[in-house]
CSV table of C-alpha atoms in Angstrom, one decimal:
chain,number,residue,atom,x,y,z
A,1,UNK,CA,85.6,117.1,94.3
A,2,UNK,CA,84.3,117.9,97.5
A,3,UNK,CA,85.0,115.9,100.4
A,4,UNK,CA,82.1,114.0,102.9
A,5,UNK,CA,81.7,113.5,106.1
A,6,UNK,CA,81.6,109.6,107.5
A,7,UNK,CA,77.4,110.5,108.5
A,8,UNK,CA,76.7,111.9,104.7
A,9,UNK,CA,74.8,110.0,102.1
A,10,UNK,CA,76.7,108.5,99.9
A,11,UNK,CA,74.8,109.7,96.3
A,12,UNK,CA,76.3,106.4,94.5
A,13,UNK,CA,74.0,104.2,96.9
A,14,UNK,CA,71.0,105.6,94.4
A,15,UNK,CA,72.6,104.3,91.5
A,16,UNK,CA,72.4,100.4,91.8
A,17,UNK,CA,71.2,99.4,88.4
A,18,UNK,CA,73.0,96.4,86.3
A,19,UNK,CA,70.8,97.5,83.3
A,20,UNK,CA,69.9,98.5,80.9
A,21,UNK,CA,69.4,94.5,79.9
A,22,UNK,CA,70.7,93.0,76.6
A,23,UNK,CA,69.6,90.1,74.8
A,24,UNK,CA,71.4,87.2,73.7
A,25,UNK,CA,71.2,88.1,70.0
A,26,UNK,CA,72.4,91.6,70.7
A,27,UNK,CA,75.4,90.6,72.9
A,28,UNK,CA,76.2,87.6,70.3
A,29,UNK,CA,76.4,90.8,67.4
A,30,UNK,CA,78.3,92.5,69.8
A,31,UNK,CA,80.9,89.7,70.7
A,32,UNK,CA,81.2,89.6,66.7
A,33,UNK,CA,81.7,93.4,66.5
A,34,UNK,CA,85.0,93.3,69.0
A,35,UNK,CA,86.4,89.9,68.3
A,36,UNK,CA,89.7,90.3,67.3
A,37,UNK,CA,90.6,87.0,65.8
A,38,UNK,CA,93.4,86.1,62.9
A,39,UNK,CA,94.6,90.0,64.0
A,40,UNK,CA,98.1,89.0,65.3
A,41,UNK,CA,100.7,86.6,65.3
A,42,UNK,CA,101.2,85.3,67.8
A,43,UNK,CA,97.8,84.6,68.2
A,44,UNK,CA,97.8,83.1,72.0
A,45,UNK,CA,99.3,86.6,73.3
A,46,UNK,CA,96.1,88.4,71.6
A,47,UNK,CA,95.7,92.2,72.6
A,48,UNK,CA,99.1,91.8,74.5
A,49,UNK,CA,100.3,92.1,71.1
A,50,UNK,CA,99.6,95.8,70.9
A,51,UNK,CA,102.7,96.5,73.5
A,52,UNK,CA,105.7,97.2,71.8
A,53,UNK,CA,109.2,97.9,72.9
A,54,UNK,CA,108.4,101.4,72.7
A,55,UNK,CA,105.6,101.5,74.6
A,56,UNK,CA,106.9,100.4,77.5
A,57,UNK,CA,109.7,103.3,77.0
A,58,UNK,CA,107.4,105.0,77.3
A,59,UNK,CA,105.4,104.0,80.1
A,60,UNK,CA,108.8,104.1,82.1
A,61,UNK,CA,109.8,107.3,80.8
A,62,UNK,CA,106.2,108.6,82.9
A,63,UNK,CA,108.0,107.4,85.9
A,64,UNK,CA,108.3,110.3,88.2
A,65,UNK,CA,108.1,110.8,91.9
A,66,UNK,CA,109.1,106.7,91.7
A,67,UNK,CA,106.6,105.4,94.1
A,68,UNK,CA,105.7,101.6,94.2
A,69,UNK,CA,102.2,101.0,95.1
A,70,UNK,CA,101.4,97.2,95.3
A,71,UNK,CA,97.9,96.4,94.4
A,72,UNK,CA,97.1,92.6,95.5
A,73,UNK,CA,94.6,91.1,98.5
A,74,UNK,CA,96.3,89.8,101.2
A,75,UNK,CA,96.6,86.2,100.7
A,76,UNK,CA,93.3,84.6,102.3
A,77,UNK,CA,93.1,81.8,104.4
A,78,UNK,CA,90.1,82.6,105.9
A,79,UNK,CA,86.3,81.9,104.4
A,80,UNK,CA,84.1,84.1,104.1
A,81,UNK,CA,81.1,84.4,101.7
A,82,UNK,CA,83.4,86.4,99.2
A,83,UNK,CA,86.1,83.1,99.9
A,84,UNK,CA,84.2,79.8,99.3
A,85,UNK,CA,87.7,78.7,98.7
A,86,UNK,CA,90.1,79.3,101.0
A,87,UNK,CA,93.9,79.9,100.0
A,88,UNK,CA,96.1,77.6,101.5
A,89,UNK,CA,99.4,78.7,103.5
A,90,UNK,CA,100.9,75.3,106.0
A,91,UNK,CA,104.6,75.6,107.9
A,92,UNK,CA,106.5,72.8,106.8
A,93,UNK,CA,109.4,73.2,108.4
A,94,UNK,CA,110.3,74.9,111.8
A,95,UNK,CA,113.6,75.2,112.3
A,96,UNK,CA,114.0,71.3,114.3
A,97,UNK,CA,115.1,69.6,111.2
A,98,UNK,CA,118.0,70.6,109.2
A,99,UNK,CA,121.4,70.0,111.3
A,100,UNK,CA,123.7,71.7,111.2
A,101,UNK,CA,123.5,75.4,111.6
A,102,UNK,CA,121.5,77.4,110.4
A,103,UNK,CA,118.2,76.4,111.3
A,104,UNK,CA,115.4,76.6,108.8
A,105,UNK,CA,111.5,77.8,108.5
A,106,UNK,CA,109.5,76.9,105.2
A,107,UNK,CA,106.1,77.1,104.5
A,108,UNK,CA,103.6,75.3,101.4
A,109,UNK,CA,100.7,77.7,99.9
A,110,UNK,CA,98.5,76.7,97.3
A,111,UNK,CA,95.3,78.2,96.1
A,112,UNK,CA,92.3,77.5,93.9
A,113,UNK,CA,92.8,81.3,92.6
A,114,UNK,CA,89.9,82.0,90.2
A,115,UNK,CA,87.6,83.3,92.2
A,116,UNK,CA,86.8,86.6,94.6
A,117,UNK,CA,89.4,86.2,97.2
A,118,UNK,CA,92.9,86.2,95.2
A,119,UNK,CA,94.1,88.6,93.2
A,120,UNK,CA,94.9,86.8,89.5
A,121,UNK,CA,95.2,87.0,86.1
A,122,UNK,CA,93.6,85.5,83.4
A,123,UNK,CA,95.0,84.2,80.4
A,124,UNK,CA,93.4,83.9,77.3
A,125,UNK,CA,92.2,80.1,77.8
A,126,UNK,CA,90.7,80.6,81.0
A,127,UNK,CA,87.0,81.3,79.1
A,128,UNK,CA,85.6,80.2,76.1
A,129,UNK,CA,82.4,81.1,74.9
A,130,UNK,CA,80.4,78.9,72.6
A,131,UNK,CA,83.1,76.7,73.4
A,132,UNK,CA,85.6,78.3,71.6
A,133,UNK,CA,88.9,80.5,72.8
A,134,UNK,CA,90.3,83.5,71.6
A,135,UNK,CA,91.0,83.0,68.4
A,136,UNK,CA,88.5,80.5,67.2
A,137,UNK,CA,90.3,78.1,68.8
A,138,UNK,CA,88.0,74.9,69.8
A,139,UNK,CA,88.4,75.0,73.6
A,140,UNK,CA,87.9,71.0,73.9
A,141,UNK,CA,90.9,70.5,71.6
A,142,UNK,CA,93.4,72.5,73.2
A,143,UNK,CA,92.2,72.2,77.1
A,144,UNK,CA,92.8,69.0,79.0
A,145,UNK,CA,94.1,67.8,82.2
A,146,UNK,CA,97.4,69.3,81.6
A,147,UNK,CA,96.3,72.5,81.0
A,148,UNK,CA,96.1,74.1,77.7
A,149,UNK,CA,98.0,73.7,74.5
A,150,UNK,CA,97.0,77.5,73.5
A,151,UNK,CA,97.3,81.1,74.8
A,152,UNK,CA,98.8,79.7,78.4
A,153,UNK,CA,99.8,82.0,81.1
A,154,UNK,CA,103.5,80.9,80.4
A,155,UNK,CA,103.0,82.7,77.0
A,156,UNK,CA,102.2,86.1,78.4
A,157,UNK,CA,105.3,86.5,80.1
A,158,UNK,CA,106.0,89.8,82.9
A,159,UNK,CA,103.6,92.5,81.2
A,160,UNK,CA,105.0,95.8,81.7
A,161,UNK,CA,102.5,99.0,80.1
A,162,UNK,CA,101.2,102.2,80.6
A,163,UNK,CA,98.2,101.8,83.3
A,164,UNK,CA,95.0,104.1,84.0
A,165,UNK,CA,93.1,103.9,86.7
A,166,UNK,CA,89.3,105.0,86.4
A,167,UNK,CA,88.8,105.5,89.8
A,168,UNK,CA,84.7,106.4,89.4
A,169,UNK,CA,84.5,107.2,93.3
A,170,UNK,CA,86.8,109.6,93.3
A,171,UNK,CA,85.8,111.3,90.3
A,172,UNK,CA,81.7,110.8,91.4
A,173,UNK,CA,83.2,112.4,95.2
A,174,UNK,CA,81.5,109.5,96.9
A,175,UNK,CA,83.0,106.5,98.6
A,176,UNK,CA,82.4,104.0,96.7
A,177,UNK,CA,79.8,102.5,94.1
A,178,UNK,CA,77.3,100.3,95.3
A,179,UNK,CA,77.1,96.5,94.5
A,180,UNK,CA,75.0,95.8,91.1
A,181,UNK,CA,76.1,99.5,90.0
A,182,UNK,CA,77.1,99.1,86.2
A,183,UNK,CA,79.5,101.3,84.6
A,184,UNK,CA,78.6,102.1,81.1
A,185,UNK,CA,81.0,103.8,78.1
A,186,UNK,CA,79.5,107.4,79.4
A,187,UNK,CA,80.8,106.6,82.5
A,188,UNK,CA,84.6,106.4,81.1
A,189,UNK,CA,84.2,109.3,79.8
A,190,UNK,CA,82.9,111.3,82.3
A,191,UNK,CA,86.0,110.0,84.3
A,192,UNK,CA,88.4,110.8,82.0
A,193,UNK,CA,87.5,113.9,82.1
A,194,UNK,CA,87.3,113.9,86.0
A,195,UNK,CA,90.6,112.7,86.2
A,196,UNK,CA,92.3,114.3,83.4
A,197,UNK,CA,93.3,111.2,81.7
A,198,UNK,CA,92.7,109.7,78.4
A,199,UNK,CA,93.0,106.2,77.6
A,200,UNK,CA,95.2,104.8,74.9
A,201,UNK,CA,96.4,101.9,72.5
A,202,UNK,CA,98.1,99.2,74.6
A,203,UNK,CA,97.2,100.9,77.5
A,204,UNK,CA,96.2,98.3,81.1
A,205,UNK,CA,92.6,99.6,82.5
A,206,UNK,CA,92.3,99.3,86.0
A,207,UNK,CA,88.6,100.3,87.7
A,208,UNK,CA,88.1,101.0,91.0
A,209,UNK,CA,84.5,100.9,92.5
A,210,UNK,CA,85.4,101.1,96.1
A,211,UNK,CA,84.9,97.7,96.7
A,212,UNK,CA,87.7,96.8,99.1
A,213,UNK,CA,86.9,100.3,101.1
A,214,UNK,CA,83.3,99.3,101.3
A,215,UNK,CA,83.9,95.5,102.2
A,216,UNK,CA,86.2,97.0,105.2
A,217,UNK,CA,83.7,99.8,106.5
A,218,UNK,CA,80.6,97.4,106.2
A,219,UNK,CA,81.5,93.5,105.8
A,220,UNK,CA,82.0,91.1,102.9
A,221,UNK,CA,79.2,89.9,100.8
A,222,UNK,CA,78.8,87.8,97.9
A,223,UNK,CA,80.1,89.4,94.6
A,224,UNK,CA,78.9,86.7,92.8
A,225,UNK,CA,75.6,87.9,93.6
A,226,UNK,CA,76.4,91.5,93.2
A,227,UNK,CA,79.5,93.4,92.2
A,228,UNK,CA,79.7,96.7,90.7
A,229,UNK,CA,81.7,96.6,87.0
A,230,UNK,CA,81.6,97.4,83.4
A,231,UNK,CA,78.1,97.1,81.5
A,232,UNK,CA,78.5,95.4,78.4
A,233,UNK,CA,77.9,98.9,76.2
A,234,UNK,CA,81.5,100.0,77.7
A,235,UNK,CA,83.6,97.4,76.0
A,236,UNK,CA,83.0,98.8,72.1
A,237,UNK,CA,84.7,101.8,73.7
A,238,UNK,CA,87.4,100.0,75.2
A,239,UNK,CA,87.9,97.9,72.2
A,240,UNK,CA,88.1,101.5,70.2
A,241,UNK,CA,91.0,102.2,72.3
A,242,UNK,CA,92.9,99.6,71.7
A,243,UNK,CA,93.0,98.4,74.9
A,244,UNK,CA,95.9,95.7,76.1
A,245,UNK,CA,94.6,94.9,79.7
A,246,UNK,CA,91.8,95.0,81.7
A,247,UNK,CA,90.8,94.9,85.5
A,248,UNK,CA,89.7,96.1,88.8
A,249,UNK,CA,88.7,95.8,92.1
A,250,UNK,CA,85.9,93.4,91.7
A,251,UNK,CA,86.0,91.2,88.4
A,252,UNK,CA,85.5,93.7,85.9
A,253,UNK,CA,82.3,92.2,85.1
A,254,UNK,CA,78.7,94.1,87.0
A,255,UNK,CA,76.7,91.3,89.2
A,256,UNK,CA,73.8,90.5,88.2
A,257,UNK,CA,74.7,90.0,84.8
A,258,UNK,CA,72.5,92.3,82.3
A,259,UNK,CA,72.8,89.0,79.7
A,260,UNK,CA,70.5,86.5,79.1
A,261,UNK,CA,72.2,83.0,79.2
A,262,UNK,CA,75.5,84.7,80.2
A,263,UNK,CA,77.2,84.8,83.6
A,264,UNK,CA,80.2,86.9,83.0
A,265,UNK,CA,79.7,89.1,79.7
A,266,UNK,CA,82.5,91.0,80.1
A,267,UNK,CA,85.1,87.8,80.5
A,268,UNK,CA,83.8,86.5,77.4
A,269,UNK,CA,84.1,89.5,74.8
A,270,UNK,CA,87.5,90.5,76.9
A,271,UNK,CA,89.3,87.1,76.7
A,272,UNK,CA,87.0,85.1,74.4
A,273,UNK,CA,87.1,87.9,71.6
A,274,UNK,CA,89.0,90.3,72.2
A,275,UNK,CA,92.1,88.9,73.1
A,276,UNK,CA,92.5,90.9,76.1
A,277,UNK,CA,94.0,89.5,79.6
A,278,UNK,CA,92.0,90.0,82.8
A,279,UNK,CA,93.4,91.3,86.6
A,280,UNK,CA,90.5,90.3,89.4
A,281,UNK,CA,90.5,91.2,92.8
A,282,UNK,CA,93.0,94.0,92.9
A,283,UNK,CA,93.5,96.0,95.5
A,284,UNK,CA,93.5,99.8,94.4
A,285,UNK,CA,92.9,101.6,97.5
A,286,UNK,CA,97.0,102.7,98.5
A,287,UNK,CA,96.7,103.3,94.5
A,288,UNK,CA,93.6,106.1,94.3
A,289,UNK,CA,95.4,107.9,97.3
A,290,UNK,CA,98.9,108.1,95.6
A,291,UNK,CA,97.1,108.9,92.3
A,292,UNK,CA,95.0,111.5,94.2
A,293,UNK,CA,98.3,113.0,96.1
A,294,UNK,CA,100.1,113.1,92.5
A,295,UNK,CA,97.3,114.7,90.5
A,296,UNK,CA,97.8,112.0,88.0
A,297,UNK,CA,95.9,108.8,87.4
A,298,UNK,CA,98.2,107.2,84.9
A,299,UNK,CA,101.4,104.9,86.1
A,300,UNK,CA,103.9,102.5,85.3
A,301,UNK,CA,102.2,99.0,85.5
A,302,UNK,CA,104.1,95.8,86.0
A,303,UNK,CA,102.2,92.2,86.1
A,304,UNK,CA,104.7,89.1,86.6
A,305,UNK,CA,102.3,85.8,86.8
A,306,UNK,CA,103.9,82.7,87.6
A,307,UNK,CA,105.5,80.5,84.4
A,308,UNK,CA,103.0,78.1,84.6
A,309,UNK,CA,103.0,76.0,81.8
A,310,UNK,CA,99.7,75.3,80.4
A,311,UNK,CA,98.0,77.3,83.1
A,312,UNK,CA,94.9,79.5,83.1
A,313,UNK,CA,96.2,82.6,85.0
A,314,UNK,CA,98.6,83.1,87.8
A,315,UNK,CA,98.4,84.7,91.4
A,316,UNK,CA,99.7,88.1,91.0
A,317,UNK,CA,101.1,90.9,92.9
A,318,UNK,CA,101.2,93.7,90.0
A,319,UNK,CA,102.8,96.9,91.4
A,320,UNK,CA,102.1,100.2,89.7
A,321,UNK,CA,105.0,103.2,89.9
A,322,UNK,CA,104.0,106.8,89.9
């Protein structure tokens, strides 16, 4: 890979498209074609099934130079058109009110996570499509103002694997791919190749586009509006592997959506049928450099969400450890 100089063109500015588009019939054969449902018991840890004792062994006995690379967003108080909804961090206490010594500081966050500006992960009840969850499960039966009955953050527990980063700029040499840019099943390839690193069963997916390098050179922007992520015509490839987790920089899913009817295709055949959990808004700039420095762009990948009961996800800090 050859290196550029701040003034070059970047070539992945050229390559912008979300397409190719995909009907609603097609994506509704292709949600059957990957749904996963009645294919492991428990049912409400889904693909999370797939890692065993042993595969976490293994993923720890790839440990080498021991490095710990975190990979979440500051926590963001400030909005921006990327954070319509601000986290929430108050002081609470400030030392003047315990007696006697010592004196005490505490503080009160809170956030409203799913969206762009916290990273989080998403359990298997935080989408349904045609108003069922993974599993078949009838979304307004299990869902109320509690939380949900089924497949519950609580239920995942820490999630320790093997993880891959497909880190396209590096393996493109450009700095990052443009908003809109979709990343298609020939793409993974190509980067495996690249990167000289092969997905596997149970394996977490992590995809860097760049984004948190490009938001820093140039400014935030809306990635509801467009995001670089997967195309819907990567996931049968994903699914093939055997896939356990899934994630990225952005949301995993490309903005504007190539789907007719449907705003976030790839959060509905990852959660909704294939039972696989989502990581959004990661981080993985600290991680491409230490996976550049070591030559290698597999890790040890640890994800502890909170134990919410009922709850949809979790604010995350996953750390990955080369």
């Amino acid at each position: 890979m050859t290196s550029k100089s701040a003034d070059a063109p970047d070539p992945g500015s050229a390559v912008t498209g979300n397409g190719p588009a995909v009907s609603r019939r097609e994506f509704d054969a292709l949600f059957e074609a990957v749904r996963t449902w009645g294919r492991w018991t428990p049912a409400d840890r889904g693909a999370w099934n797939r890692v065993t004792a042993e595969h976490v062994r293994r993923a720890t006995a790839g440990v080498r130079s021991g490095v710990v690379v975190p990979l979440a967003l500051p926590w963001n108080t400030r909005p921006g058109p990327d954070n319509r909804k601000p986290a929430l961090h108050h002081m609470t206490d400030l030392g003047d009110v315990e007696s006697p010594e010592p004196s005490a500081y505490k503080d009160f966050i809170a956030a409203d996570y799913h969206g762009k500006g916290v990273t989080h992960l998403d359990a298997l009840c935080h989408v349904a499509f045609r108003g069922q969850l993974y599993d078949g499960r009838a979304a307004g039966d299990v869902v109320g103002t509690a939380g949900s009955r089924f497949a519950a953050v609580s239920t995942l527990g820490p999630l320790v694997t093997k993880g891959v980063l497909l880190d396209l700029p590096a393996a493109l040499g450009i700095r990052w791919l443009e908003p809109g840019r979709a990343v298609h099943a020939a793409d993974i390839a190509a980067a495996e190749r690249a990167l000289d690193v092969t997905i596997g069963e149970g394996d977490a997916v992590l995809l860097r586009s760049g984004h948190v390098r490009r938001r820093t050179e140039l400014g935030a922007w809306n990635p509801d509006t467009a995001s670089a992520g997967f195309h819907v015509d990567a996931v049968p490839l994903l699914a093939e592997r055997g896939i356990a987790l899934l994630g990225g920089d952005g949301d995993s899913d490309v903005r504007p959506s190539p789907v007719a009817g449907v705003h976030s295709p790839i959060h509905a055949l990852a959660l909704a049928a294939m039972g696989v959990p989502l990581l959004d808004n990661l981080d993985l700039e600290a991680l491409s450099a230490a996976t550049a420095e070591a030559g290698r762009y597999e890790f040890l990948l640890v994800v502890a969400p909170l134990n919410v009961p009922g709850g949809t996800g979790s604010p995350v800090n996953p750390v990955a450890v080369l």
